[in-house]
mmCIF file of C-alpha atoms in Angstrom:
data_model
loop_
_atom_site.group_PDB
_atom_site.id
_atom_site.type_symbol
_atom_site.label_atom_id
_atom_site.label_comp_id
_atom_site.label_asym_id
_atom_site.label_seq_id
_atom_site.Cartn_x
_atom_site.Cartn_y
_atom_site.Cartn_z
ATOM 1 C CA UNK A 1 57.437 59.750 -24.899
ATOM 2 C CA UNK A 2 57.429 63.347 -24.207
ATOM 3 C CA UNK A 3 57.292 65.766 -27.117
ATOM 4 C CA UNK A 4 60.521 66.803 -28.053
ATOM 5 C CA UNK A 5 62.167 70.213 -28.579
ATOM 6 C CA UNK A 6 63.142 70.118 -32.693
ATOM 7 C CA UNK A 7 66.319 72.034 -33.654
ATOM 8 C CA UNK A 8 68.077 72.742 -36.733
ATOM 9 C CA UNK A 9 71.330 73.729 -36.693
ATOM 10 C CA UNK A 10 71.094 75.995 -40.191
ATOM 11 C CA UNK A 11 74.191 76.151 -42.113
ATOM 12 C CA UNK A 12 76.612 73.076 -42.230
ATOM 13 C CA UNK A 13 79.347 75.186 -42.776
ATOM 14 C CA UNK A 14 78.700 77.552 -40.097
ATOM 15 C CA UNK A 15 78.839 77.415 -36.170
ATOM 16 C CA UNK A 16 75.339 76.219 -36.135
ATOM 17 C CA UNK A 17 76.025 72.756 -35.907
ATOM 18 C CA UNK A 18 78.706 72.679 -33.481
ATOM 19 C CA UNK A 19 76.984 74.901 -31.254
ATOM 20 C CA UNK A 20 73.750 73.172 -31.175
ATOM 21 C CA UNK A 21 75.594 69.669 -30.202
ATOM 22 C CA UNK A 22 77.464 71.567 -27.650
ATOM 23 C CA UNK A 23 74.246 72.534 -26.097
ATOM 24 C CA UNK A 24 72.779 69.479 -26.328
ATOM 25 C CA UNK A 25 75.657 68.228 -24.771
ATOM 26 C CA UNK A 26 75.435 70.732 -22.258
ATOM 27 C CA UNK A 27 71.855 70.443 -21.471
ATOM 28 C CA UNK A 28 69.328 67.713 -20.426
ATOM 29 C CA UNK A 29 66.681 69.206 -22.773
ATOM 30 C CA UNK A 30 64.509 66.336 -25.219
ATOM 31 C CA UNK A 31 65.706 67.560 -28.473
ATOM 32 C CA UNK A 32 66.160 66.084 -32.251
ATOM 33 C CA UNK A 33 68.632 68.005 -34.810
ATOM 34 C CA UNK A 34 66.992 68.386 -38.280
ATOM 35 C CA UNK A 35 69.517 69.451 -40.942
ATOM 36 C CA UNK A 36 73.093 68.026 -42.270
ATOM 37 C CA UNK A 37 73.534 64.545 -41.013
ATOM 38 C CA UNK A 38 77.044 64.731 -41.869
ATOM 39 C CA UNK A 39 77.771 68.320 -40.554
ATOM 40 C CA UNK A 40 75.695 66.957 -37.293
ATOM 41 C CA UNK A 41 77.101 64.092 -36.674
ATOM 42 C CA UNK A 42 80.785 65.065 -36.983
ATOM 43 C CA UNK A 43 80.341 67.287 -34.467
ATOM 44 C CA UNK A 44 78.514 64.831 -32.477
ATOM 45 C CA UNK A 45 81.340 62.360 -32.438
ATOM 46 C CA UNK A 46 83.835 65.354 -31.482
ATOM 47 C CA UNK A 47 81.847 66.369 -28.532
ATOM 48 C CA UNK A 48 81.349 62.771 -27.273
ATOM 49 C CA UNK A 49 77.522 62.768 -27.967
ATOM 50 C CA UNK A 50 75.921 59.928 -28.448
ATOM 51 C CA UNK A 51 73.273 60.067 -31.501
ATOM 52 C CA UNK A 52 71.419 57.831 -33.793
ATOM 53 C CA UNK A 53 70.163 58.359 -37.652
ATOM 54 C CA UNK A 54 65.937 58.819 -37.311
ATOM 55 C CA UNK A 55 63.243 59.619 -40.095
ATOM 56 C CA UNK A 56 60.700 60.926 -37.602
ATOM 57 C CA UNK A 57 60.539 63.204 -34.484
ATOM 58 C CA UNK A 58 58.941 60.068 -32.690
ATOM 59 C CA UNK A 59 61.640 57.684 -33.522
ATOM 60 C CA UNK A 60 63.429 56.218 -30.542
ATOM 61 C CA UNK A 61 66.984 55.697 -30.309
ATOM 62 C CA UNK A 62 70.151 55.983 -27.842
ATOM 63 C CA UNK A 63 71.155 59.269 -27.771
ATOM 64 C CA UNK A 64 70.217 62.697 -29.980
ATOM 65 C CA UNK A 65 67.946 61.788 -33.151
ATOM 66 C CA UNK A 66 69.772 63.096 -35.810
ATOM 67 C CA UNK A 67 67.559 63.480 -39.216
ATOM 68 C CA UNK A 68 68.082 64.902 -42.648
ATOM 69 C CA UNK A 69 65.168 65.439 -44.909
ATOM 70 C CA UNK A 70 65.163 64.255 -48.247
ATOM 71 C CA UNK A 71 64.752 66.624 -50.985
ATOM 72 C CA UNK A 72 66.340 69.006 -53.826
ATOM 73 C CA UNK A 73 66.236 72.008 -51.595
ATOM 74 C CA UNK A 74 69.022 73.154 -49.785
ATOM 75 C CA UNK A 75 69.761 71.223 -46.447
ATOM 76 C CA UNK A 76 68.444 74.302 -44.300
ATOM 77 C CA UNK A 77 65.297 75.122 -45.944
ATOM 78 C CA UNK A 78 64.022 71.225 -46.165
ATOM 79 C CA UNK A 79 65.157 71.182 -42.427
ATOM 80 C CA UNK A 80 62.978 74.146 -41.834
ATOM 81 C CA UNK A 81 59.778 72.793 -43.940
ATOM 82 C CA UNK A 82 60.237 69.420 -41.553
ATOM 83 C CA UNK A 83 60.644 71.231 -38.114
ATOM 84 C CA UNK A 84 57.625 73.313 -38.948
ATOM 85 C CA UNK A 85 55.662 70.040 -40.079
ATOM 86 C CA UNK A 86 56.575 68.598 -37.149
ATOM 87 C CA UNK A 87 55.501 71.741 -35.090
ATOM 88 C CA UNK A 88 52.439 71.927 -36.275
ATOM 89 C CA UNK A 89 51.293 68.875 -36.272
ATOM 90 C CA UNK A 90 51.831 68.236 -32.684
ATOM 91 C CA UNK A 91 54.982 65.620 -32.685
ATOM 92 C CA UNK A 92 57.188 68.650 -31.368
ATOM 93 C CA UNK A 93 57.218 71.396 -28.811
ATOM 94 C CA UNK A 94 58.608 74.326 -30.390
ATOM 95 C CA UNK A 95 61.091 75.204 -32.450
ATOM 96 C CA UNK A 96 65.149 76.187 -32.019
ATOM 97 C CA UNK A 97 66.752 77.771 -35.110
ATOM 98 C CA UNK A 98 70.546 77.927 -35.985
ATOM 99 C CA UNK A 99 72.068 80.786 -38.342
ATOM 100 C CA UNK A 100 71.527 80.238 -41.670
ATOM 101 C CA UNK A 101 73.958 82.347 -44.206
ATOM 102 C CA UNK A 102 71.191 84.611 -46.353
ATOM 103 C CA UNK A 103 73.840 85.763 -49.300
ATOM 104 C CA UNK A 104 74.608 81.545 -49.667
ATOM 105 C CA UNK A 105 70.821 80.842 -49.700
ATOM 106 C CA UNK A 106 69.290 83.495 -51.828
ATOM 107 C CA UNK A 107 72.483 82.001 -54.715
ATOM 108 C CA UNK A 108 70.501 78.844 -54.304
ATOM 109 C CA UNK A 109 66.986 80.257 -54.938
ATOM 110 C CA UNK A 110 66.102 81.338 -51.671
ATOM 111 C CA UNK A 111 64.007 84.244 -51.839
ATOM 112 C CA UNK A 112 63.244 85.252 -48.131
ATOM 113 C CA UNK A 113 64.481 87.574 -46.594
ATOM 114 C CA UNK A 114 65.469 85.792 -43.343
ATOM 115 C CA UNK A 115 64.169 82.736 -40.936
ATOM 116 C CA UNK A 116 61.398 85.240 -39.926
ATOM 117 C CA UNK A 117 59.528 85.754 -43.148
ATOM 118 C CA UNK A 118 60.048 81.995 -44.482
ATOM 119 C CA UNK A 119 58.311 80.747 -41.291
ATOM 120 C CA UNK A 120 55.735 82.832 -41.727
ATOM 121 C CA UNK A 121 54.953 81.782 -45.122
ATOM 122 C CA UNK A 122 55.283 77.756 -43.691
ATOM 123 C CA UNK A 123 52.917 78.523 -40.954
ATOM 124 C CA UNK A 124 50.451 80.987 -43.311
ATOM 125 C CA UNK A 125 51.058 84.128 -40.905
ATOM 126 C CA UNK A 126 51.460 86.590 -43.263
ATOM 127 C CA UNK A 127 53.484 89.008 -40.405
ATOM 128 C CA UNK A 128 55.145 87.476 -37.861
ATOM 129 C CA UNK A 129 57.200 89.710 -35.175
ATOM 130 C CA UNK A 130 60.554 89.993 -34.683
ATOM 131 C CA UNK A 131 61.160 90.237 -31.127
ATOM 132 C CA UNK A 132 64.336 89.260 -28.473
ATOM 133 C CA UNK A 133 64.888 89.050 -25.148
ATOM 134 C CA UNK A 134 68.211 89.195 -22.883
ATOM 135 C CA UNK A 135 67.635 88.803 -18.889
ATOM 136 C CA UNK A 136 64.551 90.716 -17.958
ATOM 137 C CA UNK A 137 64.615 92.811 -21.388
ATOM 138 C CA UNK A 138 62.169 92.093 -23.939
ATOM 139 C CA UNK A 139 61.865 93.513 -27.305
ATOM 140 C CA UNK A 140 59.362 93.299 -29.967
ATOM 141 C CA UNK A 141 60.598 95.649 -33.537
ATOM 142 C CA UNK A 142 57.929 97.177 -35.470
ATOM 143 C CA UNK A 143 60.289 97.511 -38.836
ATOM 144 C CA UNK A 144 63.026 95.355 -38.936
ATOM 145 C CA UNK A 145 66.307 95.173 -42.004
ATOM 146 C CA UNK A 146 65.967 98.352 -43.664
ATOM 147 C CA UNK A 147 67.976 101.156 -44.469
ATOM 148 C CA UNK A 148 67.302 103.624 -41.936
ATOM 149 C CA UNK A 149 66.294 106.385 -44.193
ATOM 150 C CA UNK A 150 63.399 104.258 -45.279
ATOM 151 C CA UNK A 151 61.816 103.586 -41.653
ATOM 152 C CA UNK A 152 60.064 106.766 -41.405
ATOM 153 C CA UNK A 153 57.656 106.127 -44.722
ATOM 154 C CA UNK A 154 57.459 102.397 -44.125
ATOM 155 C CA UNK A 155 56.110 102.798 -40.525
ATOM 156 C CA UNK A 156 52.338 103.483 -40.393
ATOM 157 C CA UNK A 157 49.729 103.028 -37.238
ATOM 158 C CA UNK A 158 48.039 99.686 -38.487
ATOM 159 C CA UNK A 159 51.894 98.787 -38.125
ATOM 160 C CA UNK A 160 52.767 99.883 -34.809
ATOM 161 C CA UNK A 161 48.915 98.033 -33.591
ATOM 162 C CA UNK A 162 49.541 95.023 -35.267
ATOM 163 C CA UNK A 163 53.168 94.193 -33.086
ATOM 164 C CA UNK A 164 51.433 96.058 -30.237
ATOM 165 C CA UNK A 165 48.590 92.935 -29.996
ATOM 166 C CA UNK A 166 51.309 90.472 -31.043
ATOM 167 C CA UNK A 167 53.333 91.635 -28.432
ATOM 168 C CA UNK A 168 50.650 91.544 -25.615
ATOM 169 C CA UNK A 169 49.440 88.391 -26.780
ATOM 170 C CA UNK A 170 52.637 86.470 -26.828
ATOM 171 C CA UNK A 171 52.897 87.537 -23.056
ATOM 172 C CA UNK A 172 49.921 86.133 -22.365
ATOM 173 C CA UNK A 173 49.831 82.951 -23.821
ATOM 174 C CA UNK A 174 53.435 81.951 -24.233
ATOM 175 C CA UNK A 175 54.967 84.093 -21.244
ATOM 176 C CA UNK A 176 51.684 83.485 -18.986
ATOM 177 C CA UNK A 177 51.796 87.326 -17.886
ATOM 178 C CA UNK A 178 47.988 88.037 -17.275
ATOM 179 C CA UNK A 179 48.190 91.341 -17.316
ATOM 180 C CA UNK A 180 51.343 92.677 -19.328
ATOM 181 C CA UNK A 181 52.621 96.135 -19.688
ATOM 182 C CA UNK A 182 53.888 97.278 -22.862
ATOM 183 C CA UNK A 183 56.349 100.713 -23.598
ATOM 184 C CA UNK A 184 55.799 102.085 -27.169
ATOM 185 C CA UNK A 185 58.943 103.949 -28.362
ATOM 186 C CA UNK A 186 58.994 106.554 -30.332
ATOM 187 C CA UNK A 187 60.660 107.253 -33.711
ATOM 188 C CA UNK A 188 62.339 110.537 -33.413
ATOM 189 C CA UNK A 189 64.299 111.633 -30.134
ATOM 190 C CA UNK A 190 61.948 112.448 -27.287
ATOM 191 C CA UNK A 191 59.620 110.980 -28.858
ATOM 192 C CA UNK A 192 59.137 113.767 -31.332
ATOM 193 C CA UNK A 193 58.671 116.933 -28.710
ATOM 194 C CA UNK A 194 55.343 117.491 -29.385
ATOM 195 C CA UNK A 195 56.329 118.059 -33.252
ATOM 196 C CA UNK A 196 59.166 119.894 -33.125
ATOM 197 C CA UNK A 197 61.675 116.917 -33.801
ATOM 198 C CA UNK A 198 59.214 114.863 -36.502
ATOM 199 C CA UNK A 199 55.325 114.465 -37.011
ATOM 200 C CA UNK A 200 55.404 110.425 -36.876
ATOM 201 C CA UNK A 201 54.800 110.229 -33.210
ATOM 202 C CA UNK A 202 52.124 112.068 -33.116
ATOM 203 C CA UNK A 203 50.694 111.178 -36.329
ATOM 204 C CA UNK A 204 50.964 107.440 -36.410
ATOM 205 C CA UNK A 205 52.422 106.348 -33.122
ATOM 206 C CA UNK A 206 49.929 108.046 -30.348
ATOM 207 C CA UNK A 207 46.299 106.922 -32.307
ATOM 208 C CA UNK A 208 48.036 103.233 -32.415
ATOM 209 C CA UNK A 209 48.445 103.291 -28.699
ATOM 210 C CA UNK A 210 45.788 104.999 -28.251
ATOM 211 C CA UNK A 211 43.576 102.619 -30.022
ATOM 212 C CA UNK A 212 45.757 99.408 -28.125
ATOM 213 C CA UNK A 213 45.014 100.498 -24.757
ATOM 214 C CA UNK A 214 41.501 99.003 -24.697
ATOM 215 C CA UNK A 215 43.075 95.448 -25.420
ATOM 216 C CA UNK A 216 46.602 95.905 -23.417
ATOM 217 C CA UNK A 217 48.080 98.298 -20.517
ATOM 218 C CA UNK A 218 50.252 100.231 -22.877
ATOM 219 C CA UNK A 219 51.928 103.598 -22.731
ATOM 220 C CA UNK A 220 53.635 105.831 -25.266
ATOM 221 C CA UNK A 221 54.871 107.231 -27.673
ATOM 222 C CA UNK A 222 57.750 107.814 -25.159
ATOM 223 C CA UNK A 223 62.106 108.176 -25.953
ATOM 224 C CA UNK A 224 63.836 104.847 -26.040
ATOM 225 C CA UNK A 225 65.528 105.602 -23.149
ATOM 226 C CA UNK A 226 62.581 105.772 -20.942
ATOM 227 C CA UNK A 227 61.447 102.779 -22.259
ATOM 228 C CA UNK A 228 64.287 100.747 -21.513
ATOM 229 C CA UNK A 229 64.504 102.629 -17.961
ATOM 230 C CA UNK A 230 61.422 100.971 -17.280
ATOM 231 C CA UNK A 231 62.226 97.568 -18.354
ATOM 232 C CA UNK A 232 65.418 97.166 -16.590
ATOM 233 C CA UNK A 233 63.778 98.631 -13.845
ATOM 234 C CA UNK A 234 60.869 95.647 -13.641
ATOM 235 C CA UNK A 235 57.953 98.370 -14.426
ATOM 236 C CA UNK A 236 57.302 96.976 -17.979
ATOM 237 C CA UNK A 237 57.075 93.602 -19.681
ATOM 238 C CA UNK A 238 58.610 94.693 -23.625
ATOM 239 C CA UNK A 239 59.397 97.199 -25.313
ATOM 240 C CA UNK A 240 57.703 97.799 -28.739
ATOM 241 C CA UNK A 241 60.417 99.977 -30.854
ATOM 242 C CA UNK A 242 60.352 101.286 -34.134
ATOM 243 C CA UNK A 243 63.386 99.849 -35.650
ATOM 244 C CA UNK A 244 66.170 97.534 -35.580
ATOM 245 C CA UNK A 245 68.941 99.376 -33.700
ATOM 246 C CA UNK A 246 66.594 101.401 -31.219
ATOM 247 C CA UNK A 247 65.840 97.922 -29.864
ATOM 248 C CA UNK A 248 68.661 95.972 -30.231
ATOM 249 C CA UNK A 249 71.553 98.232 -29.308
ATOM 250 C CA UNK A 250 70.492 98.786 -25.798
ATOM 251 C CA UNK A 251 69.238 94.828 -25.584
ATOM 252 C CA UNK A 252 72.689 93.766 -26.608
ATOM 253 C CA UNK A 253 74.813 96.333 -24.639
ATOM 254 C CA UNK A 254 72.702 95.396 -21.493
ATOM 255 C CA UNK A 255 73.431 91.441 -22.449
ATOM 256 C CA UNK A 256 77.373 91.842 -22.443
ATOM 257 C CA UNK A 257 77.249 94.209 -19.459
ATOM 258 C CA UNK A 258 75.753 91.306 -16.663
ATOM 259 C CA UNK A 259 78.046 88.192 -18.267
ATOM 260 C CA UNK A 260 75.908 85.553 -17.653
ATOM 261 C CA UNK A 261 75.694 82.760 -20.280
ATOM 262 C CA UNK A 262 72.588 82.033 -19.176
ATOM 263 C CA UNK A 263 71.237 85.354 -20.082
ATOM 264 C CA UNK A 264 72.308 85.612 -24.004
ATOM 265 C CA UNK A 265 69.872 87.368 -26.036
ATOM 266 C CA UNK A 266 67.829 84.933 -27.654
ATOM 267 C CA UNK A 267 65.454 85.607 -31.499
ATOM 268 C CA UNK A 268 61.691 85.141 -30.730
ATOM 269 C CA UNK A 269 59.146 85.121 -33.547
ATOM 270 C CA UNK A 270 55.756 86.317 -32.235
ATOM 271 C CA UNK A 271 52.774 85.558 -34.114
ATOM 272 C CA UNK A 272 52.896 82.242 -35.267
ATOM 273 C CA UNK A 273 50.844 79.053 -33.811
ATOM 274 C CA UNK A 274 54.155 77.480 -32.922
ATOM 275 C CA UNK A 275 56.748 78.466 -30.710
ATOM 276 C CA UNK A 276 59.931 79.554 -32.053
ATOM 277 C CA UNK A 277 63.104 80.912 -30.634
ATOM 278 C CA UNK A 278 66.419 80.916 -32.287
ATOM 279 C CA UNK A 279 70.129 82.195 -31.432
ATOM 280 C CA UNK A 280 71.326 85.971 -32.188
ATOM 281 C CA UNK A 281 74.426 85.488 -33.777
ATOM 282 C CA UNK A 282 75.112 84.542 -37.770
ATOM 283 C CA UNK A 283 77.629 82.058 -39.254
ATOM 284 C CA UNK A 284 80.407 82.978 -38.472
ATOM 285 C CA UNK A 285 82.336 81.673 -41.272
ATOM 286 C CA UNK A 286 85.669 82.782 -40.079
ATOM 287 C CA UNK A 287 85.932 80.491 -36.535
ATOM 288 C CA UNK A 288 83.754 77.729 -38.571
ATOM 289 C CA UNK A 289 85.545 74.466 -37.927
ATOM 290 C CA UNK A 290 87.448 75.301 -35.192
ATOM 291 C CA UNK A 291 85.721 73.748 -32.504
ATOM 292 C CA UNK A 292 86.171 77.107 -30.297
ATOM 293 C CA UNK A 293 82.091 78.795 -31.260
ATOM 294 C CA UNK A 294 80.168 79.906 -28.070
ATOM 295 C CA UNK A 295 77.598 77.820 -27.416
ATOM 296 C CA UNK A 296 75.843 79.949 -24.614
ATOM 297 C CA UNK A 297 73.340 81.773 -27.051
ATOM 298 C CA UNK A 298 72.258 78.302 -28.505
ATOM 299 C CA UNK A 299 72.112 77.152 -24.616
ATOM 300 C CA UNK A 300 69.592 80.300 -23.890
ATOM 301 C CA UNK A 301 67.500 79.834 -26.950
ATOM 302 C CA UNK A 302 66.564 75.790 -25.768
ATOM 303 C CA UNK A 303 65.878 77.094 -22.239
ATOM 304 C CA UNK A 304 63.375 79.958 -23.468
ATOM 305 C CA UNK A 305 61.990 77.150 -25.761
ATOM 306 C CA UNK A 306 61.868 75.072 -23.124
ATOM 307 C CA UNK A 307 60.023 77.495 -20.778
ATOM 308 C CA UNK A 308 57.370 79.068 -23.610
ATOM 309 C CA UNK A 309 56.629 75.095 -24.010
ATOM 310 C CA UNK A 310 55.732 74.995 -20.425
ATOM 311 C CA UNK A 311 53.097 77.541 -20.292
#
């Protein structure tokens, strides 16, 4: 039996299971669903998807393998703990996260910050990378949910090297780019002026690209919107930026300008020994139940899954 891609949906009361079964439904990937069996299942029966209750990743069955660990945790993070298990010990692929609602986990005990950080601590990778890709667009963020005002004393050059390598090494071995070239933003607008606009790019930027070059083909410090330039124009691989909105505003606004479902930004994590991509969206509490969530993000996230797995 071929491995199978493992997905879980996140939270029950969310999109995530509907839009996982729709893209299941949707597409002819080998895939189990780890989470709420109930949540899973109704959706299952609503889309006309065939599925079957399983304890294991390796259990056969006709249809989807639906499976819902046991234990006292919350449904999401024992479906987590199992996917990872099942990751890492060889029985899956790779890895396809749903949204998960942070403010309904962390009443529950949940002390993460995000799917990011909790995998991290499952897998023992003490930073893992936040990175995302739409189309030909690739991101990686070297500081990722704080309050802007704080990015500036957070950010320092073992940093900026450490998502550099991550970055250049997940091309290589997950992307199978030999030789991949990497745009370092800058922090301040054009990329600092040579001081005039901020000290970080010179001070903490330049010496980490500096220092990178002799592992990867990297340029920079340089403004965002060169960076991008060169990424939509073919003539880099990803873009490292600095923080949250400097890579995911342009990433997103490119996403909605082409329309293609197929093209949906999709969550990687870089850094971790398994592969793991997940949608970009949340909850979405307020269409939850409705039966009218987009499935096309989910869709994307299984296909890059499926392609890193192919490697």
């Amino acid at each position: 039996m071929n491995r199978p891609l493992v997905v879980t949906p996140g939270d029950p009361h969310g999109i995530g299971p509907e839009v996982a079964v729709k893209a299941l439904r949707d597409e002819a990937f080998d895939a189990v669903l780890v989470g709420d069996r109930a949540a899973i299942a109704d959706w299952a029966d609503r889309a006309g998807l065939s599925w079957y209750e399983a304890k294991s990743v390796t259990e056969s069955g006709s249809g989807v393998a639906i499976i819902e660990p046991e234990g006292v945790e919350a449904v999401e993070v024992r479906a987590l703990r199992f996917a990872v298990e099942a990751c890492l010990d060889g029985s899956a692929r790779g890895l396809v996260t749903g949204p998960i609602h942070k403010a309904r986990l962390a009443a529950q005990g949940f002390r993460h910050p995000g799917h990011t950080e909790f995998l991290g601590e499952l897998c023992g990778v003490e930073r893992p990378v936040m990175a995302f890709v739409g189309g030909r667009v690739r991101v990686a963020l070297v500081t990722v949910h704080l309050p802007l005002s704080q990015v500036p004393r957070r950010l320092t050059s073992p940093l900026v090297r450490h998502t550099i390598e991550q970055a250049g090494r997940a091309c290589v071995d997950q992307l199978g780019i030999e030789k991949p070239r990497l745009a370092v933003c800058g922090l301040n607008p054009h990329a600092g002026d040579d001081g005039l606009l901020g000290h970080e790019d010179q001070a903490i930027i330049a010496p980490a690209v500096a220092e990178m070059r002799g592992a990867w083909d990297v340029f920079g410090p340089v403004s965002a919107e060169n960076a991008f330039r060169a990424a939509v124009l073919g003539n880099t691989d990803l873009v490292v930026a600095m923080y949250h909105d400097q890579g995911l505003a342009p990433l997103k606004a490119l996403e909605w300008a082409r329309r293609d479902p197929l093209e949906r930004a999709v969550n990687w994590t870089l850094g971790l020994p398994i592969v793991r991509t997940s949608v970009d969206h949340g909850t979405a509490d307020d269409i939850a139940g409705q039966g009218i969530a987009d499935a096309a993000s989910m869709r994307a996230a299984m296909r890059f899954a499926d392609r890193l797995t192919q490697v």
